Coordinates of C-alpha atoms in Angstrom, one line a residue:
M262 CA -5.6 25.0 24.0
L263 CA -5.3 21.3 24.6
N264 CA -5.6 20.3 28.3
K265 CA -3.8 17.5 30.0
Y266 CA -6.7 15.1 29.5
T267 CA -6.7 15.7 25.8
L268 CA -3.0 15.3 25.5
G269 CA -3.2 12.1 27.5
A270 CA -5.9 10.7 25.1
I271 CA -3.7 11.7 22.1
F272 CA -0.8 9.8 23.7
I273 CA -2.9 6.7 24.3
L274 CA -4.1 6.8 20.6
I275 CA -0.5 7.1 19.3
L276 CA 0.6 4.3 21.6
T277 CA -2.2 2.1 20.5
F278 CA -1.4 2.8 16.9
L279 CA 2.3 1.9 17.4
I280 CA 1.5 -1.3 19.3
T281 CA -0.9 -2.6 16.6
R282 CA 1.5 -1.7 13.8
L283 CA 4.7 -3.1 15.3
V284 CA 3.6 -6.4 16.9
N285 CA 4.7 -9.3 14.8
L286 CA 5.7 -7.0 12.0
T287 CA 7.1 -9.7 9.8
I288 CA 4.5 -12.4 10.5
I289 CA 3.3 -11.9 6.9
P290 CA 6.4 -12.7 4.8
I291 CA 7.8 -10.4 2.1
F292 CA 5.8 -10.5 -1.1
T293 CA 6.5 -9.6 -4.7
D294 CA 5.9 -5.9 -4.8
E295 CA 7.7 -5.3 -1.5
A296 CA 10.7 -7.3 -2.8
I297 CA 10.9 -5.1 -5.9
Y298 CA 10.5 -1.8 -4.1
L299 CA 13.0 -2.7 -1.4
R300 CA 15.6 -3.9 -3.9
W301 CA 15.3 -0.6 -5.7
A302 CA 15.8 1.2 -2.4
Q303 CA 18.8 -0.9 -1.7
L304 CA 20.4 -0.2 -5.1
A305 CA 19.6 3.5 -4.7
L306 CA 21.3 3.6 -1.4
G307 CA 24.4 2.0 -2.8
D308 CA 24.6 4.1 -6.0
A309 CA 23.5 7.7 -6.3
S310 CA 23.0 7.3 -10.0
M311 CA 20.2 4.8 -9.2
R312 CA 18.0 7.2 -7.2
F313 CA 15.4 7.2 -10.0
I314 CA 15.6 3.5 -10.7
S315 CA 11.9 3.0 -10.0
L316 CA 11.0 5.1 -13.0
I317 CA 12.3 2.3 -15.2
D318 CA 9.2 0.5 -14.2
G319 CA 7.0 3.6 -14.2
K320 CA 6.9 4.0 -10.4
Q321 CA 7.3 7.3 -8.6
P322 CA 10.3 7.2 -6.3
L323 CA 9.4 8.9 -3.0
F324 CA 8.6 5.8 -1.1
I325 CA 11.8 4.2 -2.5
W326 CA 13.8 7.2 -1.2
F327 CA 12.3 7.0 2.3
S328 CA 13.0 3.3 2.4
M329 CA 16.5 4.0 1.2
V330 CA 17.1 6.3 4.2
A331 CA 15.6 3.8 6.6
M332 CA 18.0 1.1 5.3
K333 CA 20.9 3.2 6.4
W334 CA 19.9 2.7 10.0
I335 CA 18.0 -0.6 10.0
E336 CA 19.7 -3.8 9.0
D337 CA 16.7 -5.9 7.9
P338 CA 15.5 -4.3 4.6
L339 CA 11.9 -5.6 5.0
V340 CA 11.6 -4.1 8.5
A341 CA 13.1 -0.9 7.2
G342 CA 10.5 -0.6 4.4
R343 CA 7.6 -1.6 6.6
L344 CA 8.6 1.0 9.2
V345 CA 8.4 3.7 6.5
S346 CA 4.7 2.6 6.0
I347 CA 4.1 2.6 9.8
F348 CA 5.4 6.1 10.2
S349 CA 3.4 7.1 7.1
G350 CA 0.4 5.6 8.9
L351 CA 1.2 7.6 12.1
F352 CA 1.2 10.7 9.9
G353 CA -2.2 9.6 8.7
V354 CA -3.7 8.9 12.1
I355 CA -2.7 12.4 13.2
G356 CA -4.2 13.7 10.1
M357 CA -7.5 11.9 10.8
F358 CA -7.6 13.7 14.2
F359 CA -7.3 17.1 12.6
L360 CA -9.6 16.2 9.7
G361 CA -12.4 15.0 12.0
W362 CA -11.9 18.1 14.2
E363 CA -12.0 20.5 11.2
A364 CA -15.0 18.8 9.6
S365 CA -17.2 18.9 12.7
K366 CA -15.5 21.6 14.9
K367 CA -15.5 19.0 17.6
I368 CA -12.4 17.5 19.1
S369 CA -14.3 14.3 20.0
V370 CA -14.8 13.6 16.3
G371 CA -11.1 14.0 15.8
F372 CA -10.4 11.3 18.4
M373 CA -13.1 9.0 16.9
G374 CA -11.7 9.4 13.4
S375 CA -8.2 8.5 14.6
L376 CA -9.6 5.5 16.5
L377 CA -11.5 4.3 13.4
Y378 CA -8.3 4.5 11.4
I379 CA -6.5 2.4 14.0
V380 CA -9.0 -0.4 14.2
I381 CA -10.4 -0.8 10.7
P382 CA -8.5 -3.7 9.1
I383 CA -7.7 -2.2 5.7
F384 CA -5.5 0.4 7.3
L385 CA -3.9 -2.1 9.7
V386 CA -2.9 -4.3 6.8
Y387 CA -1.3 -1.7 4.6
D388 CA 0.4 0.2 7.4
R389 CA 2.4 -3.0 7.9
L390 CA 3.4 -3.6 4.3
A391 CA 6.3 -1.9 2.5
L392 CA 4.1 -0.4 -0.2
M393 CA 3.5 3.1 -1.6
D394 CA -0.2 3.1 -0.8
G395 CA 0.1 3.9 2.9
L396 CA 2.1 7.0 2.2
L397 CA -0.3 8.1 -0.5
T398 CA -3.2 7.7 1.8
S399 CA -1.7 9.7 4.6
L400 CA -0.9 12.5 2.2
G401 CA -4.5 12.3 1.0
I402 CA -5.9 12.7 4.5
W403 CA -3.8 15.8 5.0
S404 CA -4.8 17.1 1.6
L405 CA -8.5 16.7 2.5
W406 CA -8.0 18.4 5.8
L407 CA -6.1 21.3 4.2
S408 CA -8.7 21.5 1.4
L409 CA -11.5 22.0 4.0
I410 CA -9.5 24.8 5.6
F411 CA -8.6 26.3 2.3
I412 CA -12.2 26.6 1.0
R413 CA -13.3 28.1 4.3
T414 CA -10.5 30.7 4.7
L415 CA -8.9 31.2 1.2
R416 CA -5.5 31.8 3.0
L417 CA -2.3 31.9 1.0
D418 CA -0.3 30.0 3.6
V419 CA -2.8 27.1 3.5
A420 CA -2.6 27.1 -0.3
L421 CA 1.2 26.9 -0.2
I422 CA 1.2 24.0 2.2
L423 CA -1.6 22.2 0.3
G424 CA 0.4 22.5 -2.9
M425 CA 3.4 21.0 -1.3
V426 CA 1.3 18.1 0.2
I427 CA -0.2 17.3 -3.2
G428 CA 3.2 17.6 -4.9
T429 CA 4.5 15.1 -2.4
G430 CA 1.6 12.8 -3.2
L431 CA 2.4 13.1 -6.9
L432 CA 6.0 12.0 -6.2
T433 CA 4.5 8.9 -4.5
K434 CA 1.8 7.6 -6.9
S435 CA -0.2 8.8 -9.9
S436 CA -3.4 8.5 -7.9
A437 CA -2.5 11.7 -6.1
T438 CA -3.8 13.5 -9.2
F439 CA -7.3 13.1 -7.6
Y440 CA -6.2 15.3 -4.7
L441 CA -5.6 18.1 -7.2
L442 CA -8.7 17.5 -9.3
F443 CA -10.9 17.3 -6.2
L444 CA -10.3 20.9 -5.1
P445 CA -13.0 22.4 -7.3
L446 CA -15.5 20.1 -5.7
T447 CA -14.9 21.8 -2.4
L448 CA -16.6 24.8 -3.8
I449 CA -19.7 23.0 -2.6
L450 CA -18.7 24.3 0.8
F451 CA -18.0 27.8 -0.5
D452 CA -20.2 30.6 1.1
F453 CA -21.9 32.1 -2.0
K454 CA -23.8 34.5 0.3
K455 CA -20.7 36.3 1.4
K456 CA -20.1 39.9 0.4
F457 CA -17.6 40.4 -2.4
L458 CA -18.6 37.1 -4.1
T459 CA -16.8 37.8 -7.4
R460 CA -13.6 39.0 -5.6
N461 CA -13.6 35.9 -3.4
L462 CA -14.1 33.5 -6.3
L463 CA -11.3 35.2 -8.2
K464 CA -9.1 34.8 -5.1
W465 CA -10.0 31.1 -4.9
L466 CA -9.1 30.7 -8.6
G467 CA -5.7 32.5 -8.1
L468 CA -4.9 30.4 -5.0
Y469 CA -5.9 27.2 -6.9
A470 CA -3.5 28.2 -9.6
I471 CA -0.8 28.5 -7.0
I472 CA -1.6 25.1 -5.6
I473 CA -1.3 23.6 -9.2
F474 CA 1.9 25.4 -9.8
I475 CA 3.6 24.3 -6.6
S476 CA 2.5 20.6 -7.0
Q477 CA 3.5 20.4 -10.7
T478 CA 6.8 22.1 -10.0
M479 CA 7.6 19.4 -7.4
Y480 CA 6.5 16.7 -9.9
L481 CA 8.9 18.1 -12.5
I482 CA 11.8 16.8 -10.4
L483 CA 11.1 13.5 -12.0
R484 CA 12.0 14.9 -15.4
L485 CA 15.6 14.7 -14.2
S486 CA 15.4 11.0 -15.2
P487 CA 15.3 9.9 -18.8
F488 CA 12.7 7.4 -17.8
F489 CA 10.1 10.0 -16.8
H490 CA 7.9 8.9 -19.8
M491 CA 7.6 5.4 -18.3
I492 CA 5.1 6.7 -15.7
A493 CA 2.5 7.3 -18.4
Q494 CA 3.2 3.9 -20.1
K495 CA 2.9 2.1 -16.8
D496 CA -0.3 3.9 -15.9
H497 CA -1.7 2.8 -19.3
N498 CA -1.1 -0.8 -18.3
F499 CA -3.6 -0.4 -15.5
I500 CA -6.1 2.1 -16.8
L501 CA -8.0 2.8 -20.0
N502 CA -7.1 5.9 -22.0
W503 CA -10.0 8.0 -23.3
N504 CA -10.1 6.4 -26.7
E505 CA -10.4 2.9 -25.3
F506 CA -13.0 4.1 -22.8
L507 CA -15.2 5.8 -25.4
Q508 CA -15.1 2.7 -27.6
N509 CA -16.6 0.6 -24.8
P510 CA -17.4 2.5 -21.6
F511 CA -18.6 -0.5 -19.8
M512 CA -15.8 -2.9 -20.7
F513 CA -14.7 -3.4 -17.1
A514 CA -17.3 -1.3 -15.2
L515 CA -19.7 -3.9 -13.9
G516 CA -17.0 -6.4 -12.9
N517 CA -14.9 -3.7 -11.2
L518 CA -17.9 -2.2 -9.3
N519 CA -18.8 -5.7 -8.0
G520 CA -15.2 -6.6 -7.1
L521 CA -14.4 -3.2 -5.5
T522 CA -17.6 -3.2 -3.4
I523 CA -17.0 -6.7 -2.1
W524 CA -13.4 -5.9 -1.3
L525 CA -14.4 -2.8 0.5
G526 CA -17.0 -4.7 2.5
E527 CA -14.6 -7.4 3.4
Y528 CA -11.8 -5.0 4.5
L529 CA -14.1 -2.7 6.5
T530 CA -16.1 -5.7 7.6
W531 CA -19.7 -5.7 6.6
P532 CA -21.2 -4.3 9.9
V533 CA -18.9 -1.3 9.6
F534 CA -19.7 -1.0 5.9
I535 CA -23.4 -0.8 6.8
L536 CA -22.7 1.8 9.6
I537 CA -20.8 3.9 7.1
I538 CA -23.7 4.0 4.7
L539 CA -26.1 4.9 7.5
S540 CA -23.8 7.6 8.8
L541 CA -23.4 9.1 5.3
S542 CA -27.1 9.2 4.9
W543 CA -27.5 10.8 8.3
L544 CA -24.8 13.4 7.7
I545 CA -26.2 14.4 4.3
K546 CA -29.5 15.1 5.9
K547 CA -27.9 17.0 8.8
N548 CA -25.2 18.9 6.8
F549 CA -25.8 18.3 3.1
R550 CA -22.8 20.1 1.8
L551 CA -20.2 18.6 4.1
G552 CA -21.7 15.1 3.6
L553 CA -21.7 15.5 -0.1
V554 CA -18.1 16.7 -0.2
L555 CA -16.9 13.7 1.9
L556 CA -18.9 11.3 -0.2
L557 CA -17.6 12.7 -3.5
W558 CA -14.0 12.4 -2.2
F559 CA -14.6 8.7 -2.1
L560 CA -17.1 8.3 -4.9
V561 CA -15.3 10.1 -7.7
P562 CA -12.1 7.9 -7.6
F563 CA -14.2 4.8 -6.8
T564 CA -16.3 5.4 -10.0
A565 CA -13.3 6.3 -12.1
L566 CA -11.4 3.2 -11.0
S567 CA -14.5 1.1 -11.8
F568 CA -14.9 2.4 -15.3
F569 CA -11.2 2.9 -16.3
G570 CA -9.4 0.2 -14.3
K571 CA -7.9 -2.6 -16.4
I572 CA -6.1 -4.3 -13.5
I573 CA -7.3 -3.6 -10.0
Y574 CA -6.2 -4.7 -6.5
P575 CA -7.9 -4.1 -3.1
R576 CA -5.2 -1.6 -2.0
Y577 CA -6.4 0.8 -4.7
L578 CA -9.3 1.5 -2.3
L579 CA -7.1 2.6 0.5
F580 CA -6.5 6.3 -0.5
M581 CA -10.1 7.1 -1.0
T582 CA -11.5 5.4 2.1
P583 CA -10.6 7.9 4.9
S584 CA -13.2 10.4 3.8
I585 CA -16.1 8.1 4.4
L586 CA -14.9 7.4 7.9
I587 CA -15.5 11.0 8.9
P588 CA -19.3 10.8 8.8
L589 CA -19.1 7.6 10.9
A590 CA -16.8 9.4 13.3
I591 CA -19.3 12.3 13.6
F592 CA -22.2 9.8 14.0
L593 CA -20.4 7.7 16.7
A594 CA -19.2 10.7 18.6
D595 CA -22.7 12.1 18.8
I596 CA -24.1 8.7 20.0
F597 CA -21.4 8.0 22.6
L598 CA -21.4 11.5 24.0
S599 CA -25.1 11.2 24.6
K600 CA -26.2 10.2 28.1
K601 CA -29.1 8.2 26.6
L602 CA -29.2 5.6 23.8
V603 CA -27.6 2.9 25.8
L604 CA -28.9 0.0 23.7
L605 CA -27.7 1.8 20.5
K606 CA -24.2 2.2 22.0
I607 CA -24.1 -1.5 22.8
L608 CA -25.2 -2.4 19.3
F609 CA -22.6 -0.2 17.7
L610 CA -19.9 -1.7 19.9
L611 CA -21.0 -5.1 18.9
S612 CA -20.8 -4.1 15.2
F613 CA -17.0 -3.6 15.6
I614 CA -16.3 -7.1 16.9
P615 CA -15.7 -8.6 13.4
A616 CA -13.2 -5.8 12.7
L617 CA -11.4 -6.3 16.0
W618 CA -11.3 -10.1 15.4
F619 CA -9.9 -9.5 11.9
D620 CA -7.2 -7.2 13.5
I621 CA -6.3 -9.9 16.1
L622 CA -5.8 -12.5 13.3
I623 CA -3.7 -10.1 11.2
L624 CA -1.4 -9.7 14.2
S625 CA -1.3 -13.3 15.4
N626 CA -2.4 -15.7 12.7
P627 CA -2.9 -14.1 9.3
I628 CA -3.5 -17.4 7.5
K629 CA -6.8 -17.5 9.4
A630 CA -7.7 -13.9 8.7
P631 CA -10.6 -13.2 6.3
F632 CA -8.6 -11.4 3.7
P633 CA -10.2 -10.6 0.3
G634 CA -9.3 -13.3 -2.1
A635 CA -7.0 -11.2 -4.3
D636 CA -4.9 -10.1 -1.3
R637 CA -4.9 -13.6 0.2
D638 CA -3.3 -14.9 -3.0
Q639 CA -0.8 -12.1 -3.1
L640 CA 0.2 -12.1 0.6
L641 CA -0.3 -15.7 1.7
D642 CA -1.4 -18.5 -0.6
Q643 CA 0.2 -18.1 -4.1
W644 CA 3.6 -17.6 -5.7
P645 CA 3.8 -13.8 -5.0
S646 CA 4.0 -14.7 -1.3
G647 CA 7.4 -15.1 0.3
Y648 CA 6.9 -18.1 2.5
G649 CA 10.2 -20.0 2.5
V650 CA 12.4 -17.1 1.4
Q651 CA 14.1 -16.8 4.8
E652 CA 14.6 -20.6 5.0
V653 CA 16.4 -20.6 1.6
I654 CA 18.6 -17.7 2.7
K655 CA 19.6 -19.6 5.8
V656 CA 20.6 -22.6 3.8
V657 CA 22.6 -20.6 1.3
K658 CA 24.4 -18.6 4.0
S659 CA 25.3 -21.8 5.8
Q660 CA 26.7 -23.4 2.7
A661 CA 28.5 -20.3 1.6
Q662 CA 30.6 -20.1 4.8
E663 CA 32.8 -22.9 3.5
K664 CA 32.6 -22.8 -0.3
P665 CA 31.2 -20.9 -3.3
V666 CA 27.4 -21.3 -3.9
F667 CA 25.4 -20.7 -7.1
L668 CA 21.7 -19.8 -6.5
A669 CA 19.4 -20.0 -9.5
T670 CA 15.8 -18.8 -9.3
E671 CA 12.7 -19.4 -11.3
G672 CA 12.1 -15.8 -12.3
T673 CA 14.2 -12.8 -13.4
F674 CA 12.1 -10.0 -12.0
G675 CA 9.9 -9.8 -8.9
L676 CA 10.0 -11.9 -5.7
F677 CA 12.7 -14.0 -7.3
P678 CA 15.5 -13.0 -7.4
A679 CA 14.9 -9.7 -5.7
A680 CA 14.1 -11.1 -2.2
F681 CA 17.4 -13.1 -2.3
E682 CA 19.4 -10.2 -3.6
L683 CA 18.1 -8.1 -0.7
Y684 CA 19.6 -10.5 1.9
L685 CA 22.5 -12.1 0.1
K686 CA 24.1 -9.1 -1.7
D687 CA 27.1 -9.0 0.7
E688 CA 27.8 -12.7 0.6
K689 CA 31.0 -13.0 -1.4
N690 CA 30.7 -16.7 -1.9
V691 CA 27.2 -16.5 -3.4
T692 CA 26.4 -15.9 -7.1
M693 CA 22.8 -15.5 -8.1
K694 CA 21.0 -15.6 -11.4
G695 CA 17.4 -15.7 -12.5
Y696 CA 15.9 -17.9 -15.3
W697 CA 12.6 -17.7 -17.1
P698 CA 10.8 -19.8 -18.1
V699 CA 12.3 -23.0 -16.6
N700 CA 10.8 -25.6 -18.9
E701 CA 14.0 -27.6 -18.7
L702 CA 17.1 -27.3 -16.6
P703 CA 19.5 -24.8 -18.2
L704 CA 22.7 -26.3 -19.5
E705 CA 24.6 -23.6 -17.7
L706 CA 23.3 -24.9 -14.4
L707 CA 24.2 -28.5 -15.2
T708 CA 27.7 -27.4 -16.1
K709 CA 28.0 -25.2 -13.0
A710 CA 26.9 -28.0 -10.7
K711 CA 29.9 -30.1 -11.6
T712 CA 32.3 -27.7 -9.9
T713 CA 30.1 -25.6 -7.6
T714 CA 27.3 -26.3 -5.1
T715 CA 24.3 -25.2 -7.1
F716 CA 20.8 -24.7 -5.9
I717 CA 17.6 -23.8 -7.8
V718 CA 14.5 -22.4 -6.2
F719 CA 11.0 -22.7 -7.8
K720 CA 8.2 -20.3 -7.0
E721 CA 5.5 -21.3 -9.6
K722 CA 6.5 -24.7 -11.0
E723 CA 4.6 -27.3 -8.9
E724 CA 5.4 -30.4 -10.9
I725 CA 9.1 -31.1 -11.2
P726 CA 10.0 -33.8 -13.8
P727 CA 11.3 -36.9 -12.0
D728 CA 14.2 -37.3 -14.4
W729 CA 15.7 -33.9 -13.6
P730 CA 18.9 -34.4 -11.6
L731 CA 17.6 -32.7 -8.5
E732 CA 17.8 -33.4 -4.7
L733 CA 15.1 -31.8 -2.6
V734 CA 16.5 -29.5 0.1
L735 CA 13.4 -27.5 1.2
E736 CA 9.7 -27.7 0.6
I737 CA 7.8 -24.9 2.3
P738 CA 4.0 -24.6 2.1
R739 CA 2.5 -21.2 1.5
G740 CA -0.4 -19.9 3.5
S741 CA -3.2 -22.5 3.4
G742 CA -0.7 -25.1 2.1
K743 CA -1.9 -25.6 -1.4
T744 CA 1.2 -24.3 -3.1
Y745 CA 4.9 -24.6 -2.2
L746 CA 8.3 -23.0 -2.5
R747 CA 10.8 -25.7 -3.4
M748 CA 14.6 -25.6 -3.2
F749 CA 16.7 -28.2 -4.9
E750 CA 20.4 -28.9 -5.2
I751 CA 21.4 -29.8 -8.7
K752 CA 23.2 -33.2 -8.7
P753 CA 24.4 -33.9 -12.3
K754 CA 24.8 -37.5 -13.1
D755 CA 28.3 -38.9 -13.0
T756 CA 29.4 -39.6 -16.6
S757 CA 33.0 -40.6 -15.8
D758 CA 32.3 -44.3 -16.6
G759 CA 31.5 -43.3 -20.2
G760 CA 27.8 -43.9 -19.9
P761 CA 25.1 -41.6 -21.3
A762 CA 24.7 -38.2 -19.7

């Protein structure tokens, strides 16, 4: 039974989580992947036949569906999508509480696990972005918690719930397959000294079959779409198949291992990274089987991604990271509940200063935050970042109050034109069209500009030929200021005097 002090502590944890996730929620502008997913959600909301639209690009639709529902109640589509991630993160922080409690049988470890989730930067970043990875991670936390209960109890009700959680994960992202494949590894925790060993193993096998059946039955919902096959095609764009792997097993391994390790250290911060290694070593010595299971939950997908990943991003680390926080939570809970070890407590507190400083910068000045390079380019510094999008929208809306406006974008899929479609879809005086590549001004735009106010927005093209008939309207620096979003009005030359065009 939870007493009033425990309930008070839980309330403070949840409040802290919500504050850190909601403050300055849009300080990082929309970026390419968010624009795509949210545009899909917007289309799905407006047309029931588009509910599986994400499968056209090989993406599972659950996050899109949740975002679609949020858009019914929240006007700003970016805020709606990011709130879905925040509530997914809340589901995850509650899961960390139960996971830590179950792993150690100590409620203090549950609190510590939740606190680590709140303060470690990788979770803060992705809980505040409209991406599928936060939802996938939260479902993974609950899957791991239920897996520990399942292997210790072999209960049918736990198996049924676990099957549904994994099935929900499979509707979110293909990486949830690891949650299903991981279950046999939990046999490490199985009590092989129990009576009726054979009967219990057969019971485990039968319940595992039920978990597989439930999760795969839920996944079969996606076969309602004729684009179901696109999931496998999309996955192959990012991972090697077995034939490719066997031809050259180390094609990407060394580079991926190096990159993933550096990204993990940067997002955990290096002092916390070192503490996790120390706590894992300590737990494996103290409770070998539990420590090994928690390590393998991280190590198996980490190794698989290293060897099979063709294209990788830091966010791919997110779903596998919670398991290695549990040894640290157990370690820290033991240290801080001790009446001694004062210097060690101070040292550990100091170890979290870089993480807390990273958090503060994320919330207040993300341009100064020490993001891994790949994410800095995506979110802040390069063309996938949406700096300037809102300024363009304001100009277009202002012009469209009095007259028709034609908005052309450099790009036909991605940030442009999706970000503008999100916010301008209800503007009756605005027509939008994407072009790619824009090596020269399309004749259609030059013709359109003679009768209609016509703008073009560039996201990648940095050097604009001086002889193009363009008048600069906006030039917005991204992130560190090395690249720009530029908006021009097309001003075709007057040829009424019979001169050359």
